[in-house]
């Protein structure tokens, strides 16, 4: 008859006691014939604890014991001798109250022995049962799977929040723009890229930012950026994008405690690249300030694609002064002029036969090639070209682009 397993577990206490199994035990007064009887009776018993005054002093491994006792004359020599002759004197002994992380570390330290033979559990040094390495592996795996599921559910909910936050801008674009395109694609469920669109009486403001990182860290930065932008818009008008960037920079640095000089190496050096542009519909003028973002302009009668001017300072990073002033740029807008902003997740994507970056020149060439297409068609052509270029390569970063035709 196999040994019944009476595992005691509690969902409230993730400790070694969760793995406790009640098994027979022996004492130094027990002989090897008694040990043989126990192993024959309990087929699933791998390790047999040896106790003295209810305290563990060793463990007898089933396979080692049976292997030794099968040798010639061993029965005659050892049947009536103390079982400590085949006892491992240094088994892994762990308090049942120890947490699973500690137990796992100890099992790793002892190597295969604790995994194959099991380990002894005690309560204040007194024997309470044994645990099996395979049960520890299963339990830890199940806990990790559950934690992973909880994390993924949290990230998925964060995605819903982030998309809801962006949806207001997308709906506003649909209401106020005629020929435009927008592509926003997180690398890891949530994104470090963010965009914001705000209509005004004499024009509209578009802001696109690429925050440090991607996934959850990047998403946290987008929430900080969004808060900074909303606050800045209460202090300066939308047709002063250079001042908007300055205020956002200060807000990010204040939020991330970058204004205090510190020798702490863990101090955040996070921030974002961003462009803020105001399209003045009354005067047909484009006004912008650019912190390292890629932006391209194709005039209605131009033969080449121009790159919008940018300052080589991002927002919020330690090496960006809190009082840094971004340059104000402006140019006239004519009917048919086109503009496209892309995050560096597009330009830096590795692909092609040589495994190099997609780059800016391919975007400029595509703008010329597709100049007669609608912006939605242009977006589709860019996505197709990028996917073809990327091939089997993994995405390196979040990808965003926004474009419009005047």
mmCIF file with all atom_site columns, C-alpha atoms in Angstrom, residues 116-194:
data_model
loop_
_atom_site.group_PDB
_atom_site.id
_atom_site.type_symbol
_atom_site.label_atom_id
_atom_site.label_alt_id
_atom_site.label_comp_id
_atom_site.label_asym_id
_atom_site.label_entity_id
_atom_site.label_seq_id
_atom_site.pdbx_PDB_ins_code
_atom_site.Cartn_x
_atom_site.Cartn_y
_atom_site.Cartn_z
_atom_site.occupancy
_atom_site.B_iso_or_equiv
_atom_site.pdbx_formal_charge
_atom_site.auth_seq_id
_atom_site.auth_comp_id
_atom_site.auth_asym_id
_atom_site.auth_atom_id
_atom_site.pdbx_PDB_model_num
ATOM 1  C CA . UNK A 1 116 ? 15.599  14.076 -4.714  1.00 0.00 ? 116 UNK A CA 1
ATOM 2  C CA . UNK A 1 117 ? 15.499  13.101 -1.011  1.00 0.00 ? 117 UNK A CA 1
ATOM 3  C CA . UNK A 1 118 ? 13.400  15.923 0.331   1.00 0.00 ? 118 UNK A CA 1
ATOM 4  C CA . UNK A 1 119 ? 14.006  18.014 3.436   1.00 0.00 ? 119 UNK A CA 1
ATOM 5  C CA . UNK A 1 120 ? 13.024  17.800 7.099   1.00 0.00 ? 120 UNK A CA 1
ATOM 6  C CA . UNK A 1 121 ? 10.617  20.318 8.615   1.00 0.00 ? 121 UNK A CA 1
ATOM 7  C CA . UNK A 1 122 ? 10.737  21.329 12.266  1.00 0.00 ? 122 UNK A CA 1
ATOM 8  C CA . UNK A 1 123 ? 8.874   23.524 14.709  1.00 0.00 ? 123 UNK A CA 1
ATOM 9  C CA . UNK A 1 124 ? 11.323  25.119 17.127  1.00 0.00 ? 124 UNK A CA 1
ATOM 10 C CA . UNK A 1 125 ? 13.718  22.274 16.373  1.00 0.00 ? 125 UNK A CA 1
ATOM 11 C CA . UNK A 1 126 ? 11.153  19.514 16.871  1.00 0.00 ? 126 UNK A CA 1
ATOM 12 C CA . UNK A 1 127 ? 10.279  17.264 13.950  1.00 0.00 ? 127 UNK A CA 1
ATOM 13 C CA . UNK A 1 128 ? 6.895   17.868 12.274  1.00 0.00 ? 128 UNK A CA 1
ATOM 14 C CA . UNK A 1 129 ? 7.292   16.146 8.879   1.00 0.00 ? 129 UNK A CA 1
ATOM 15 C CA . UNK A 1 130 ? 9.175   16.286 5.626   1.00 0.00 ? 130 UNK A CA 1
ATOM 16 C CA . UNK A 1 131 ? 8.831   18.167 2.354   1.00 0.00 ? 131 UNK A CA 1
ATOM 17 C CA . UNK A 1 132 ? 9.584   17.069 -1.189  1.00 0.00 ? 132 UNK A CA 1
ATOM 18 C CA . UNK A 1 133 ? 11.647  19.031 -3.656  1.00 0.00 ? 133 UNK A CA 1
ATOM 19 C CA . UNK A 1 134 ? 9.166   18.350 -6.454  1.00 0.00 ? 134 UNK A CA 1
ATOM 20 C CA . UNK A 1 135 ? 6.359   19.849 -4.345  1.00 0.00 ? 135 UNK A CA 1
ATOM 21 C CA . UNK A 1 136 ? 8.455   22.955 -3.723  1.00 0.00 ? 136 UNK A CA 1
ATOM 22 C CA . UNK A 1 137 ? 9.087   23.315 -7.448  1.00 0.00 ? 137 UNK A CA 1
ATOM 23 C CA . UNK A 1 138 ? 5.390   22.890 -8.249  1.00 0.00 ? 138 UNK A CA 1
ATOM 24 C CA . UNK A 1 139 ? 4.304   25.359 -5.557  1.00 0.00 ? 139 UNK A CA 1
ATOM 25 C CA . UNK A 1 140 ? 6.808   28.017 -6.544  1.00 0.00 ? 140 UNK A CA 1
ATOM 26 C CA . UNK A 1 141 ? 5.898   27.575 -10.212 1.00 0.00 ? 141 UNK A CA 1
ATOM 27 C CA . UNK A 1 142 ? 2.183   27.897 -9.432  1.00 0.00 ? 142 UNK A CA 1
ATOM 28 C CA . UNK A 1 143 ? 2.792   31.014 -7.318  1.00 0.00 ? 143 UNK A CA 1
ATOM 29 C CA . UNK A 1 144 ? 4.916   32.567 -10.052 1.00 0.00 ? 144 UNK A CA 1
ATOM 30 C CA . UNK A 1 145 ? 2.264   31.775 -12.647 1.00 0.00 ? 145 UNK A CA 1
ATOM 31 C CA . UNK A 1 146 ? -0.403  33.342 -10.436 1.00 0.00 ? 146 UNK A CA 1
ATOM 32 C CA . UNK A 1 147 ? 1.734   36.413 -9.783  1.00 0.00 ? 147 UNK A CA 1
ATOM 33 C CA . UNK A 1 148 ? 2.485   36.701 -13.497 1.00 0.00 ? 148 UNK A CA 1
ATOM 34 C CA . UNK A 1 149 ? -1.234  36.498 -14.268 1.00 0.00 ? 149 UNK A CA 1
ATOM 35 C CA . UNK A 1 150 ? -1.984  39.193 -11.689 1.00 0.00 ? 150 UNK A CA 1
ATOM 36 C CA . UNK A 1 151 ? 0.768   41.415 -13.092 1.00 0.00 ? 151 UNK A CA 1
ATOM 37 C CA . UNK A 1 152 ? -0.487  40.937 -16.643 1.00 0.00 ? 152 UNK A CA 1
ATOM 38 C CA . UNK A 1 153 ? -4.054  41.710 -15.547 1.00 0.00 ? 153 UNK A CA 1
ATOM 39 C CA . UNK A 1 154 ? -2.806  44.895 -13.889 1.00 0.00 ? 154 UNK A CA 1
ATOM 40 C CA . UNK A 1 155 ? -0.853  45.878 -17.002 1.00 0.00 ? 155 UNK A CA 1
ATOM 41 C CA . UNK A 1 156 ? -3.871  45.141 -19.178 1.00 0.00 ? 156 UNK A CA 1
ATOM 42 C CA . UNK A 1 157 ? -5.988  47.400 -16.998 1.00 0.00 ? 157 UNK A CA 1
ATOM 43 C CA . UNK A 1 158 ? -3.262  50.066 -17.201 1.00 0.00 ? 158 UNK A CA 1
ATOM 44 C CA . UNK A 1 159 ? -3.529  49.765 -20.995 1.00 0.00 ? 159 UNK A CA 1
ATOM 45 C CA . UNK A 1 160 ? -7.266  50.458 -20.790 1.00 0.00 ? 160 UNK A CA 1
ATOM 46 C CA . UNK A 1 161 ? -6.575  53.546 -18.665 1.00 0.00 ? 161 UNK A CA 1
ATOM 47 C CA . UNK A 1 162 ? -3.849  54.772 -21.015 1.00 0.00 ? 162 UNK A CA 1
ATOM 48 C CA . UNK A 1 163 ? -5.947  54.273 -24.136 1.00 0.00 ? 163 UNK A CA 1
ATOM 49 C CA . UNK A 1 164 ? -8.890  56.029 -22.482 1.00 0.00 ? 164 UNK A CA 1
ATOM 50 C CA . UNK A 1 165 ? -6.616  58.943 -21.689 1.00 0.00 ? 165 UNK A CA 1
ATOM 51 C CA . UNK A 1 166 ? -5.513  59.158 -25.327 1.00 0.00 ? 166 UNK A CA 1
ATOM 52 C CA . UNK A 1 167 ? -8.955  58.566 -26.782 1.00 0.00 ? 167 UNK A CA 1
ATOM 53 C CA . UNK A 1 168 ? -10.097 62.109 -26.025 1.00 0.00 ? 168 UNK A CA 1
ATOM 54 C CA . UNK A 1 169 ? -7.333  63.501 -28.245 1.00 0.00 ? 169 UNK A CA 1
ATOM 55 C CA . UNK A 1 170 ? -8.082  61.021 -31.030 1.00 0.00 ? 170 UNK A CA 1
ATOM 56 C CA . UNK A 1 171 ? -11.762 61.968 -31.014 1.00 0.00 ? 171 UNK A CA 1
ATOM 57 C CA . UNK A 1 172 ? -10.828 65.648 -31.084 1.00 0.00 ? 172 UNK A CA 1
ATOM 58 C CA . UNK A 1 173 ? -8.586  65.049 -34.113 1.00 0.00 ? 173 UNK A CA 1
ATOM 59 C CA . UNK A 1 174 ? -11.450 63.355 -35.918 1.00 0.00 ? 174 UNK A CA 1
ATOM 60 C CA . UNK A 1 175 ? -13.651 66.364 -35.221 1.00 0.00 ? 175 UNK A CA 1
ATOM 61 C CA . UNK A 1 176 ? -11.178 69.103 -36.225 1.00 0.00 ? 176 UNK A CA 1
ATOM 62 C CA . UNK A 1 177 ? -8.804  67.657 -38.846 1.00 0.00 ? 177 UNK A CA 1
ATOM 63 C CA . UNK A 1 178 ? -9.630  66.658 -42.416 1.00 0.00 ? 178 UNK A CA 1
ATOM 64 C CA . UNK A 1 179 ? -6.625  64.848 -43.861 1.00 0.00 ? 179 UNK A CA 1
ATOM 65 C CA . UNK A 1 180 ? -4.560  63.331 -41.080 1.00 0.00 ? 180 UNK A CA 1
ATOM 66 C CA . UNK A 1 181 ? -3.144  60.084 -39.737 1.00 0.00 ? 181 UNK A CA 1
ATOM 67 C CA . UNK A 1 182 ? -2.171  58.662 -36.376 1.00 0.00 ? 182 UNK A CA 1
ATOM 68 C CA . UNK A 1 183 ? -0.448  55.408 -35.501 1.00 0.00 ? 183 UNK A CA 1
ATOM 69 C CA . UNK A 1 184 ? 0.250   54.448 -31.878 1.00 0.00 ? 184 UNK A CA 1
ATOM 70 C CA . UNK A 1 185 ? 1.618   50.994 -31.144 1.00 0.00 ? 185 UNK A CA 1
ATOM 71 C CA . UNK A 1 186 ? 3.057   49.928 -27.758 1.00 0.00 ? 186 UNK A CA 1
ATOM 72 C CA . UNK A 1 187 ? 5.845   47.386 -27.787 1.00 0.00 ? 187 UNK A CA 1
ATOM 73 C CA . UNK A 1 188 ? 4.675   45.844 -24.508 1.00 0.00 ? 188 UNK A CA 1
ATOM 74 C CA . UNK A 1 189 ? 0.932   46.345 -23.991 1.00 0.00 ? 189 UNK A CA 1
ATOM 75 C CA . UNK A 1 190 ? 1.359   49.845 -22.534 1.00 0.00 ? 190 UNK A CA 1
ATOM 76 C CA . UNK A 1 191 ? 3.452   52.562 -24.137 1.00 0.00 ? 191 UNK A CA 1
ATOM 77 C CA . UNK A 1 192 ? 6.057   55.173 -23.310 1.00 0.00 ? 192 UNK A CA 1
ATOM 78 C CA . UNK A 1 193 ? 4.830   57.246 -26.289 1.00 0.00 ? 193 UNK A CA 1
ATOM 79 C CA . UNK A 1 194 ? 2.060   59.777 -25.790 1.00 0.00 ? 194 UNK A CA 1
#
